[in-house]
Every structure is written in structure tokens, then in C-alpha cells.
PDB file of C-alpha atoms and ligand atoms in Angstrom:
ATOM      1  CA  MET K  12      26.052-175.525  48.132  1.00 83.00           C
ATOM      2  CA  GLN K  13      25.575-177.306  44.800  1.00 87.00           C
ATOM      3  CA  PRO K  14      27.381-180.473  43.671  1.00 90.00           C
ATOM      4  CA  PRO K  15      29.636-180.110  40.610  1.00 89.00           C
ATOM      5  CA  PRO K  16      27.443-179.801  37.485  1.00 91.00           C
ATOM      6  CA  ASP K  17      28.477-183.221  36.118  1.00 87.00           C
ATOM      7  CA  LEU K  18      27.118-185.045  39.191  1.00 90.00           C
ATOM      8  CA  PRO K  19      23.334-184.581  39.142  1.00 92.00           C
ATOM      9  CA  ASN K  20      21.707-187.107  36.832  1.00 96.00           C
ATOM     10  CA  LEU K  21      24.707-189.373  37.075  1.00 96.00           C
ATOM     11  CA  ILE K  22      24.906-193.102  37.713  1.00 98.00           C
ATOM     12  CA  TYR K  23      28.492-193.430  38.796  1.00 97.00           C
ATOM     13  CA  LEU K  24      30.275-196.741  38.175  1.00 97.00           C
ATOM     14  CA  GLY K  25      32.387-197.420  41.240  1.00 96.00           C
ATOM     15  CA  ASP K  26      32.578-197.444  44.997  1.00 96.00           C
ATOM     16  CA  ASN K  27      30.345-194.894  46.686  1.00 97.00           C
ATOM     17  CA  ARG K  28      33.334-193.786  48.799  1.00 97.00           C
ATOM     18  CA  ASP K  29      34.677-192.080  45.669  1.00 97.00           C
ATOM     19  CA  LEU K  30      31.319-190.535  44.873  1.00 97.00           C
ATOM     20  CA  PHE K  31      30.881-189.220  48.430  1.00 98.00           C
ATOM     21  CA  ALA K  32      34.378-187.705  48.213  1.00 97.00           C
ATOM     22  CA  ARG K  33      33.190-185.569  45.263  1.00 97.00           C
ATOM     23  CA  LEU K  34      30.054-184.304  46.991  1.00 97.00           C
ATOM     24  CA  PRO K  35      30.271-181.021  48.941  1.00 97.00           C
ATOM     25  CA  ASP K  36      28.752-180.622  52.410  1.00 98.00           C
ATOM     26  CA  ASP K  37      25.018-179.784  52.491  1.00 98.00           C
ATOM     27  CA  SER K  38      24.491-180.442  48.775  1.00 98.00           C
ATOM     28  CA  VAL K  39      21.818-183.166  48.575  1.00 98.00           C
ATOM     29  CA  ASP K  40      18.065-182.890  49.279  1.00 98.00           C
ATOM     30  CA  LEU K  41      17.210-186.543  49.986  1.00 98.00           C
ATOM     31  CA  VAL K  42      19.097-189.799  50.568  1.00 99.00           C
ATOM     32  CA  LEU K  43      17.096-192.884  49.597  1.00 98.00           C
ATOM     33  CA  THR K  44      18.956-196.167  49.513  1.00 98.00           C
ATOM     34  CA  ASP K  45      18.768-199.910  49.741  1.00 98.00           C
ATOM     35  CA  PRO K  46      22.212-201.116  50.821  1.00 97.00           C
ATOM     36  CA  PRO K  47      23.359-204.737  50.544  1.00 95.00           C
ATOM     37  CA  TYR K  48      22.425-205.210  54.173  1.00 90.00           C
ATOM     38  CA  LYS K  49      22.115-208.966  54.331  1.00 79.00           C
ATOM     39  CA  ASN K  50      23.927-212.043  53.247  1.00 64.00           C
ATOM     40  CA  TYR K  51      22.041-213.236  50.191  1.00 53.00           C
ATOM     41  CA  ARG K  52      24.161-216.359  49.858  1.00 50.00           C
ATOM     42  CA  SER K  53      21.818-218.462  51.950  1.00 45.00           C
ATOM     43  CA  ASN K  54      19.006-218.925  49.439  1.00 44.00           C
ATOM     44  CA  ARG K  55      19.238-216.946  46.221  1.00 46.00           C
ATOM     45  CA  PRO K  56      22.012-218.764  44.370  1.00 45.00           C
ATOM     46  CA  THR K  57      20.324-222.150  44.878  1.00 45.00           C
ATOM     47  CA  ALA K  58      16.820-220.927  44.116  1.00 48.00           C
ATOM     48  CA  HIS K  59      17.892-218.782  41.141  1.00 50.00           C
ATOM     49  CA  PRO K  60      21.195-220.084  39.791  1.00 50.00           C
ATOM     50  CA  ILE K  61      21.522-217.514  36.987  1.00 55.00           C
ATOM     51  CA  LEU K  62      21.298-214.539  39.357  1.00 62.00           C
ATOM     52  CA  LYS K  63      24.603-213.081  40.430  1.00 63.00           C
ATOM     53  CA  ARG K  64      25.450-212.820  44.079  1.00 60.00           C
ATOM     54  CA  ILE K  65      25.035-209.312  45.393  1.00 57.00           C
ATOM     55  CA  GLN K  66      28.166-207.936  46.942  1.00 55.00           C
ATOM     56  CA  HIS K  67      27.207-207.439  50.537  1.00 48.00           C
ATOM     57  CA  GLY K  68      30.719-207.146  51.945  1.00 53.00           C
ATOM     58  CA  GLN K  69      31.006-203.504  51.004  1.00 74.00           C
ATOM     59  CA  PHE K  70      28.280-202.107  53.205  1.00 91.00           C
ATOM     60  CA  ASP K  71      30.340-199.884  55.487  1.00 96.00           C
ATOM     61  CA  VAL K  72      27.475-198.607  57.610  1.00 97.00           C
ATOM     62  CA  GLU K  73      29.556-196.067  59.563  1.00 97.00           C
ATOM     63  CA  LEU K  74      30.942-194.485  56.400  1.00 98.00           C
ATOM     64  CA  PHE K  75      27.480-194.435  54.832  1.00 98.00           C
ATOM     65  CA  ALA K  76      25.953-192.759  57.901  1.00 98.00           C
ATOM     66  CA  ARG K  77      28.758-190.218  58.374  1.00 98.00           C
ATOM     67  CA  GLU K  78      29.008-189.222  54.719  1.00 98.00           C
ATOM     68  CA  SER K  79      25.232-189.075  54.215  1.00 98.00           C
ATOM     69  CA  TYR K  80      24.969-186.721  57.193  1.00 98.00           C
ATOM     70  CA  ARG K  81      27.697-184.501  55.793  1.00 98.00           C
ATOM     71  CA  VAL K  82      26.260-184.194  52.265  1.00 98.00           C
ATOM     72  CA  LEU K  83      22.579-183.869  53.218  1.00 98.00           C
ATOM     73  CA  LYS K  84      21.112-180.378  53.670  1.00 98.00           C
ATOM     74  CA  SER K  85      19.781-179.424  57.079  1.00 98.00           C
ATOM     75  CA  GLY K  86      16.169-180.520  57.706  1.00 98.00           C
ATOM     76  CA  CYS K  87      16.303-183.068  54.876  1.00 98.00           C
ATOM     77  CA  HIS K  88      15.400-186.748  55.119  1.00 98.00           C
ATOM     78  CA  LEU K  89      17.187-190.086  54.728  1.00 99.00           C
ATOM     79  CA  TYR K  90      15.524-193.459  54.137  1.00 98.00           C
ATOM     80  CA  CYS K  91      17.431-196.751  54.365  1.00 98.00           C
ATOM     81  CA  PHE K  92      16.015-200.217  53.686  1.00 98.00           C
ATOM     82  CA  CYS K  93      16.857-202.934  56.209  1.00 97.00           C
ATOM     83  CA  ASP K  94      15.349-205.951  57.977  1.00 95.00           C
ATOM     84  CA  HIS K  95      14.671-206.816  61.603  1.00 95.00           C
ATOM     85  CA  LEU K  96      18.208-208.140  62.095  1.00 94.00           C
ATOM     86  CA  THR K  97      20.051-205.151  60.620  1.00 96.00           C
ATOM     87  CA  PHE K  98      17.681-202.450  61.931  1.00 97.00           C
ATOM     88  CA  PRO K  99      19.474-201.947  65.314  1.00 97.00           C
ATOM     89  CA  GLY K 100      22.971-201.570  63.817  1.00 97.00           C
ATOM     90  CA  ILE K 101      21.921-199.239  61.008  1.00 98.00           C
ATOM     91  CA  ARG K 102      19.779-197.122  63.310  1.00 98.00           C
ATOM     92  CA  THR K 103      22.642-196.817  65.836  1.00 98.00           C
ATOM     93  CA  ALA K 104      25.131-195.802  63.128  1.00 98.00           C
ATOM     94  CA  LEU K 105      22.730-193.146  61.781  1.00 98.00           C
ATOM     95  CA  VAL K 106      22.016-191.700  65.227  1.00 98.00           C
ATOM     96  CA  GLU K 107      25.723-191.695  66.131  1.00 98.00           C
ATOM     97  CA  ALA K 108      26.425-189.804  62.894  1.00 98.00           C
ATOM     98  CA  GLY K 109      24.011-187.082  64.090  1.00 98.00           C
ATOM     99  CA  PHE K 110      20.659-188.022  62.514  1.00 98.00           C
ATOM    100  CA  LYS K 111      17.359-187.727  64.382  1.00 98.00           C
ATOM    101  CA  TYR K 112      15.489-191.037  64.316  1.00 98.00           C
ATOM    102  CA  ARG K 113      11.903-190.467  63.133  1.00 98.00           C
ATOM    103  CA  ASN K 114      10.179-193.724  62.215  1.00 98.00           C
ATOM    104  CA  CYS K 115      10.427-197.230  60.833  1.00 98.00           C
ATOM    105  CA  LEU K 116       8.287-197.719  57.732  1.00 98.00           C
ATOM    106  CA  VAL K 117       7.115-201.166  56.712  1.00 97.00           C
ATOM    107  CA  TRP K 118       6.985-202.276  53.094  1.00 96.00           C
ATOM    108  CA  VAL K 119       4.646-205.266  52.764  1.00 93.00           C
ATOM    109  CA  LYS K 120       5.508-207.514  49.833  1.00 91.00           C
ATOM    110  CA  ASN K 121       3.152-209.599  47.744  1.00 85.00           C
ATOM    111  CA  ASN K 122       5.475-212.584  47.937  1.00 78.00           C
ATOM    112  CA  HIS K 123       7.449-214.052  50.756  1.00 70.00           C
ATOM    113  CA  GLY K 124      11.061-215.147  50.979  1.00 70.00           C
ATOM    114  CA  SER K 125      12.203-218.669  51.742  1.00 69.00           C
ATOM    115  CA  GLY K 126      14.665-218.977  54.667  1.00 73.00           C
ATOM    116  CA  ASP K 127      13.911-221.653  57.295  1.00 77.00           C
ATOM    117  CA  LEU K 128      10.880-223.284  55.656  1.00 77.00           C
ATOM    118  CA  ARG K 129       9.651-225.227  58.698  1.00 82.00           C
ATOM    119  CA  GLY K 130      11.132-223.508  61.727  1.00 89.00           C
ATOM    120  CA  ASN K 131      10.334-219.835  61.164  1.00 91.00           C
ATOM    121  CA  TRP K 132       7.695-217.419  59.892  1.00 92.00           C
ATOM    122  CA  ALA K 133       8.023-216.572  56.203  1.00 89.00           C
ATOM    123  CA  PRO K 134       9.467-213.064  55.754  1.00 88.00           C
ATOM    124  CA  GLN K 135       7.033-210.815  53.877  1.00 91.00           C
ATOM    125  CA  HIS K 136       8.147-207.290  54.684  1.00 94.00           C
ATOM    126  CA  GLU K 137      11.161-205.015  54.734  1.00 95.00           C
ATOM    127  CA  PHE K 138      11.775-202.091  57.036  1.00 98.00           C
ATOM    128  CA  ILE K 139      12.762-198.611  55.904  1.00 98.00           C
ATOM    129  CA  ILE K 140      14.460-196.472  58.545  1.00 98.00           C
ATOM    130  CA  PHE K 141      13.413-192.809  58.312  1.00 98.00           C
ATOM    131  CA  VAL K 142      15.710-190.171  59.861  1.00 98.00           C
ATOM    132  CA  SER K 143      16.299-186.448  59.402  1.00 98.00           C
ATOM    133  CA  LYS K 144      19.261-184.097  59.636  1.00 98.00           C
ATOM    134  CA  GLY K 145      18.150-181.843  62.494  1.00 98.00           C
ATOM    135  CA  LYS K 146      14.567-180.605  62.757  1.00 97.00           C
ATOM    136  CA  PRO K 147      12.780-182.311  59.847  1.00 97.00           C
ATOM    137  CA  GLN K 148      11.123-180.455  57.031  1.00 97.00           C
ATOM    138  CA  PRO K 149       7.430-181.377  56.875  1.00 98.00           C
ATOM    139  CA  LEU K 150       6.421-184.287  54.682  1.00 98.00           C
ATOM    140  CA  ARG K 151       4.677-183.220  51.493  1.00 98.00           C
ATOM    141  CA  GLY K 152       1.186-184.190  50.375  1.00 96.00           C
ATOM    142  CA  ARG K 153      -1.483-185.856  52.460  1.00 91.00           C
ATOM    143  CA  ARG K 154      -0.484-187.730  55.600  1.00 92.00           C
ATOM    144  CA  GLN K 155       0.334-191.367  54.847  1.00 91.00           C
ATOM    145  CA  SER K 156       0.448-194.519  56.936  1.00 93.00           C
ATOM    146  CA  ASN K 157       3.878-195.915  57.805  1.00 96.00           C
ATOM    147  CA  VAL K 158       2.823-199.209  56.197  1.00 96.00           C
ATOM    148  CA  LEU K 159       3.549-198.609  52.531  1.00 95.00           C
ATOM    149  CA  GLY K 160       1.444-199.931  49.676  1.00 93.00           C
ATOM    150  CA  ARG K 161      -1.331-198.927  47.337  1.00 91.00           C
ATOM    151  CA  ARG K 162      -4.615-197.888  48.960  1.00 88.00           C
ATOM    152  CA  PRO K 163      -7.297-198.702  46.407  1.00 86.00           C
ATOM    153  CA  GLY K 164     -10.134-198.433  48.932  1.00 81.00           C
ATOM    154  CA  LYS K 165     -10.717-197.299  52.490  1.00 76.00           C
ATOM    155  CA  GLY K 166      -8.605-199.344  54.881  1.00 74.00           C
ATOM    156  CA  LEU K 167      -7.366-201.729  52.201  1.00 85.00           C
ATOM    157  CA  LEU K 168      -3.683-202.216  51.555  1.00 90.00           C
ATOM    158  CA  GLU K 169      -2.568-203.644  48.230  1.00 92.00           C
ATOM    159  CA  PRO K 170       1.151-204.472  48.001  1.00 92.00           C
ATOM    160  CA  PHE K 171       3.153-202.950  45.177  1.00 92.00           C
ATOM    161  CA  PRO K 172       3.685-205.711  42.592  1.00 88.00           C
ATOM    162  CA  LYS K 173       6.973-207.557  43.069  1.00 86.00           C
ATOM    163  CA  VAL K 174       9.674-206.955  40.467  1.00 88.00           C
ATOM    164  CA  SER K 175      10.699-210.369  39.159  1.00 83.00           C
ATOM    165  CA  ASN K 176      14.314-211.304  39.925  1.00 82.00           C
ATOM    166  CA  TYR K 177      14.752-211.939  36.207  1.00 80.00           C
ATOM    167  CA  ARG K 178      13.344-208.620  34.952  1.00 83.00           C
ATOM    168  CA  PHE K 179      16.642-206.816  35.518  1.00 87.00           C
ATOM    169  CA  ASN K 180      18.693-209.846  36.558  1.00 82.00           C
ATOM    170  CA  HIS K 181      19.108-208.279  40.001  1.00 84.00           C
ATOM    171  CA  GLY K 182      17.761-210.082  43.054  1.00 85.00           C
ATOM    172  CA  THR K 183      16.636-207.022  45.020  1.00 90.00           C
ATOM    173  CA  THR K 184      15.138-204.555  42.538  1.00 93.00           C
ATOM    174  CA  LYS K 185      12.599-202.393  44.367  1.00 95.00           C
ATOM    175  CA  PRO K 186       9.223-201.387  42.899  1.00 96.00           C
ATOM    176  CA  VAL K 187       9.580-197.941  41.328  1.00 97.00           C
ATOM    177  CA  GLU K 188       6.143-196.959  42.657  1.00 96.00           C
ATOM    178  CA  LEU K 189       7.325-197.515  46.245  1.00 97.00           C
ATOM    179  CA  LEU K 190      10.336-195.248  45.679  1.00 98.00           C
ATOM    180  CA  GLN K 191       8.150-192.624  43.969  1.00 98.00           C
ATOM    181  CA  MET K 192       5.951-192.496  47.070  1.00 97.00           C
ATOM    182  CA  ILE K 193       8.948-191.686  49.291  1.00 98.00           C
ATOM    183  CA  ILE K 194      10.439-189.217  46.800  1.00 98.00           C
ATOM    184  CA  GLN K 195       7.117-187.340  46.539  1.00 98.00           C
ATOM    185  CA  ALA K 196       6.805-187.080  50.329  1.00 98.00           C
ATOM    186  CA  SER K 197      10.385-185.999  51.032  1.00 98.00           C
ATOM    187  CA  SER K 198      11.553-183.824  48.128  1.00 98.00           C
ATOM    188  CA  LYS K 199      10.399-181.144  45.720  1.00 98.00           C
ATOM    189  CA  PRO K 200      10.613-181.078  41.914  1.00 98.00           C
ATOM    190  CA  ASP K 201      14.145-180.549  40.605  1.00 97.00           C
ATOM    191  CA  GLU K 202      15.763-181.370  43.956  1.00 98.00           C
ATOM    192  CA  ILE K 203      18.658-183.841  44.185  1.00 98.00           C
ATOM    193  CA  VAL K 204      18.174-187.425  45.398  1.00 98.00           C
ATOM    194  CA  LEU K 205      21.246-189.500  46.313  1.00 98.00           C
ATOM    195  CA  ASP K 206      21.292-193.314  46.222  1.00 98.00           C
ATOM    196  CA  PRO K 207      24.801-194.586  47.010  1.00 98.00           C
ATOM    197  CA  TYR K 208      23.789-198.267  46.505  1.00 98.00           C
ATOM    198  CA  GLY K 209      22.062-197.868  43.152  1.00 98.00           C
ATOM    199  CA  GLY K 210      21.678-201.511  42.025  1.00 96.00           C
ATOM    200  CA  SER K 211      19.603-201.760  38.856  1.00 96.00           C
ATOM    201  CA  GLY K 212      18.790-198.043  38.950  1.00 97.00           C
ATOM    202  CA  SER K 213      15.226-198.023  40.328  1.00 97.00           C
ATOM    203  CA  THR K 214      15.818-194.766  42.231  1.00 98.00           C
ATOM    204  CA  ALA K 215      16.950-193.020  39.042  1.00 98.00           C
ATOM    205  CA  VAL K 216      13.833-194.239  37.202  1.00 97.00           C
ATOM    206  CA  ALA K 217      11.616-192.989  40.049  1.00 98.00           C
ATOM    207  CA  CYS K 218      13.418-189.605  40.023  1.00 98.00           C
ATOM    208  CA  ILE K 219      12.907-189.201  36.275  1.00 97.00           C
ATOM    209  CA  LEU K 220       9.198-189.976  36.654  1.00 97.00           C
ATOM    210  CA  GLU K 221       8.926-187.477  39.530  1.00 98.00           C
ATOM    211  CA  GLY K 222      11.012-184.711  37.936  1.00 97.00           C
ATOM    212  CA  ARG K 223      13.841-184.922  40.503  1.00 98.00           C
ATOM    213  CA  ARG K 224      17.567-184.988  39.802  1.00 98.00           C
ATOM    214  CA  TYR K 225      19.493-188.098  40.857  1.00 98.00           C
ATOM    215  CA  ILE K 226      22.993-189.149  41.839  1.00 98.00           C
ATOM    216  CA  LEU K 227      23.566-192.893  42.129  1.00 98.00           C
ATOM    217  CA  SER K 228      26.599-195.117  42.444  1.00 98.00           C
ATOM    218  CA  GLU K 229      26.857-198.806  41.638  1.00 97.00           C
ATOM    219  CA  ILE K 230      29.997-200.826  42.085  1.00 96.00           C
ATOM    220  CA  ASP K 231      29.097-203.773  39.837  1.00 95.00           C
ATOM    221  CA  PRO K 232      29.593-203.074  36.110  1.00 96.00           C
ATOM    222  CA  GLU K 233      26.777-205.402  35.042  1.00 95.00           C
ATOM    223  CA  TYR K 234      24.198-203.772  37.328  1.00 96.00           C
ATOM    224  CA  HIS K 235      25.527-200.369  36.293  1.00 97.00           C
ATOM    225  CA  ARG K 236      24.922-201.260  32.625  1.00 96.00           C
ATOM    226  CA  ILE K 237      21.382-202.436  33.438  1.00 96.00           C
ATOM    227  CA  ALA K 238      20.710-199.169  35.304  1.00 97.00           C
ATOM    228  CA  LEU K 239      21.886-197.119  32.305  1.00 97.00           C
ATOM    229  CA  GLU K 240      19.631-199.152  30.022  1.00 96.00           C
ATOM    230  CA  ARG K 241      16.649-198.504  32.284  1.00 96.00           C
ATOM    231  CA  ILE K 242      17.093-194.732  32.121  1.00 95.00           C
ATOM    232  CA  SER K 243      17.663-194.621  28.373  1.00 93.00           C
ATOM    233  CA  PRO K 244      15.036-192.719  26.355  1.00 87.00           C
ATOM    234  CA  GLU K 245      13.973-196.022  24.703  1.00 85.00           C
ATOM    235  CA  SER K 246      12.974-197.466  28.088  1.00 83.00           C
ATOM    236  CA  PHE K 247      10.817-194.452  28.751  1.00 76.00           C
ATOM    237  CA  ILE K 248       9.020-194.810  25.446  1.00 67.00           C
ATOM    238  CA  LYS K 249       8.243-198.470  26.309  1.00 57.00           C
ATOM    239  CA  PRO K 250       8.288-198.667  30.128  1.00 50.00           C
TER     240      PRO K 250
HETATM  241  C1  SAM F 307      20.327-204.149  47.527  1.00 90.51           C
HETATM  242  S1  SAM F 307      21.066-203.654  46.049  1.00 90.51           S
HETATM  243  C2  SAM F 307      20.159-202.227  45.537  1.00 90.51           C
HETATM  244  C3  SAM F 307      18.994-202.549  44.651  1.00 90.51           C
HETATM  245  C4  SAM F 307      18.266-201.330  44.133  1.00 90.51           C
HETATM  246  N1  SAM F 307      17.472-200.703  45.168  1.00 90.51           N
HETATM  247  C5  SAM F 307      17.358-201.650  42.945  1.00 90.51           C
HETATM  248  O1  SAM F 307      16.155-201.430  43.008  1.00 90.51           O
HETATM  249  O2  SAM F 307      17.884-202.180  41.958  1.00 90.51           O
HETATM  250  C6  SAM F 307      22.576-202.973  46.616  1.00 90.51           C
HETATM  251  C7  SAM F 307      23.559-202.650  45.511  1.00 90.51           C
HETATM  252  O3  SAM F 307      24.680-201.985  46.081  1.00 90.51           O
HETATM  253  C8  SAM F 307      25.834-202.319  45.306  1.00 90.51           C
HETATM  254  N2  SAM F 307      27.029-201.990  46.124  1.00 90.51           N
HETATM  255  C9  SAM F 307      27.574-202.729  47.123  1.00 90.51           C
HETATM  256  N3  SAM F 307      28.601-202.078  47.678  1.00 90.51           N
HETATM  257  C10 SAM F 307      28.726-200.885  47.009  1.00 90.51           C
HETATM  258  C11 SAM F 307      29.621-199.771  47.132  1.00 90.51           C
HETATM  259  N4  SAM F 307      30.582-199.757  48.061  1.00 90.51           N
HETATM  260  N5  SAM F 307      29.453-198.714  46.299  1.00 90.51           N
HETATM  261  C12 SAM F 307      28.470-198.729  45.353  1.00 90.51           C
HETATM  262  N6  SAM F 307      27.601-199.768  45.197  1.00 90.51           N
HETATM  263  C13 SAM F 307      27.715-200.826  46.015  1.00 90.51           C
HETATM  264  C14 SAM F 307      25.639-203.800  44.996  1.00 90.51           C
HETATM  265  O4  SAM F 307      26.388-204.202  43.852  1.00 90.51           O
HETATM  266  C15 SAM F 307      24.110-203.868  44.780  1.00 90.51           C
HETATM  267  O5  SAM F 307      23.760-203.798  43.414  1.00 90.51           O
END
């Protein structure tokens, strides 16, 4: 089953419920997403007053899990960013929707967040839940560690450089290189990658660089505009 021809290579402005409703069953080759899984109100607005608050209220984890399972082709993979607090709930929702739990990848960052400055360890990683729809297709390329980063030398791990909060005026922009690594391992050229929580469009940029087709949705018009700017031909001339 193929999605309608206007959907691949689309960054849809609106709620992903509406986008999911337009996607046929078994029509997507990879789901890769970074939902608004935590309450960013605690630190970001004070530390970075010009950054907007990310809308976290709309993360309907059951809908996301159920609809992702429906639209993903059999054997294909889903990756979802989360942290140690949201991991159990997201994992449960995915498994209840029918996914097979496979692994929890760790993305080590080259900066750490703030939070409780004296009473707790500084957060310096995010988790990425990895599940499959039924028996998983093999991962492509050479076998990689589940701790993600650059590997410049034997045994060394170099974090992907952080994307400044001000680069795209979005507090949680992910490094494109990190997304490329996942896309390479879990899809083939020309296949369709779905990101229902598109943000500033990093998944679309990674798909273009990897020769994959993309379908994203973003509910916030300002982030949607930034995402469109990032995929414009001008941005690719001067990355
Ligand atoms: C954590 S951010 C994603 C950041 C993205 N990975 C990037 O690199 O820019 C989550 C995004 O989901 C958007 N969002 C929240 N609820 C949504 C919904 N129901 N449908 C579509 N987008 C939504 C938010 O506006 C936010 O930009």
C-alpha cells in the first residue's frame, strides 16, 4: 500500500491525528520521532527567555502507538526519543499497540541539562526506544553499539555536536547526523520515513541527505515555517 502521492515529502502543518487519518495501513517504512515527552516549563523559559515553550500537552501516547502500528509495514522499525521518566509509559503503550520491544538506545550529549543543580546528577543523555512491527527486518550496514555517537577511533565515543537552541529557535532540535545514523540502519533509499512530531524539521533534512522520502507533521506554525526553510534548496546550497 502506498500513501496518496501528495504525502511523501510533505511537512504537514497541523495535528498529527489528521495526518495519521490520511495514511493507509502498512504504508510507511520507518517511524522516527521525538515527541514532546516532557514538561519543558521547568527550566527553558527562564534560562532562554526568547525560546517558545514547546507544546507538550498534545502527546497522546496511545494514539501515537496505535496509529504508528497501523501505518507501519510489517517487519519495519520505530524509534521514539524519551527519558528515564517517560520510558516505562511509552514502552508500555508501544507494546500494548502490538510492537515488539527490541532495545533502548542511548544518545550521549556533549552538554548537560540543568534541573536540580545541587540535589541530582546532571542529565547528559536521552533514550531512544527501538521497537519493530512483528519479526524485525535486519539492521543495515555494520553492527553498531546501542550508545550512539561518532566513533573516530577504536573504543572512543565522540558525542554529536549539540544544536544550539538559537540555531532554529527550537529548544529540542536533534543533530541531523544522529537521525541519519538511524535512518541508514533502518530503511533503504527511497523508502518513506514518518515523523509525526516534526519540530524544526531535522528528520526531513536527514531524509533528504540519505535519499529517503519523508512525511512529517508539526502543529506549531512557527516551527513549521522553520522546517520548510531548512529543506529549501537554498539551505542545501549553504548547509
Ligand atoms: C520535541 S519536538 C521535536 C523536535 C525535532 N526532533 C527537531 O529536531 O526539531 C516535538 C514537536 O512536536 C510538536 N507537536 C506537539 N504536539 C503535536 C501534534 N499533536 N501534532 C504535530 N506536532 C505536534 C511540537 O510543537 C514540537 O515542535
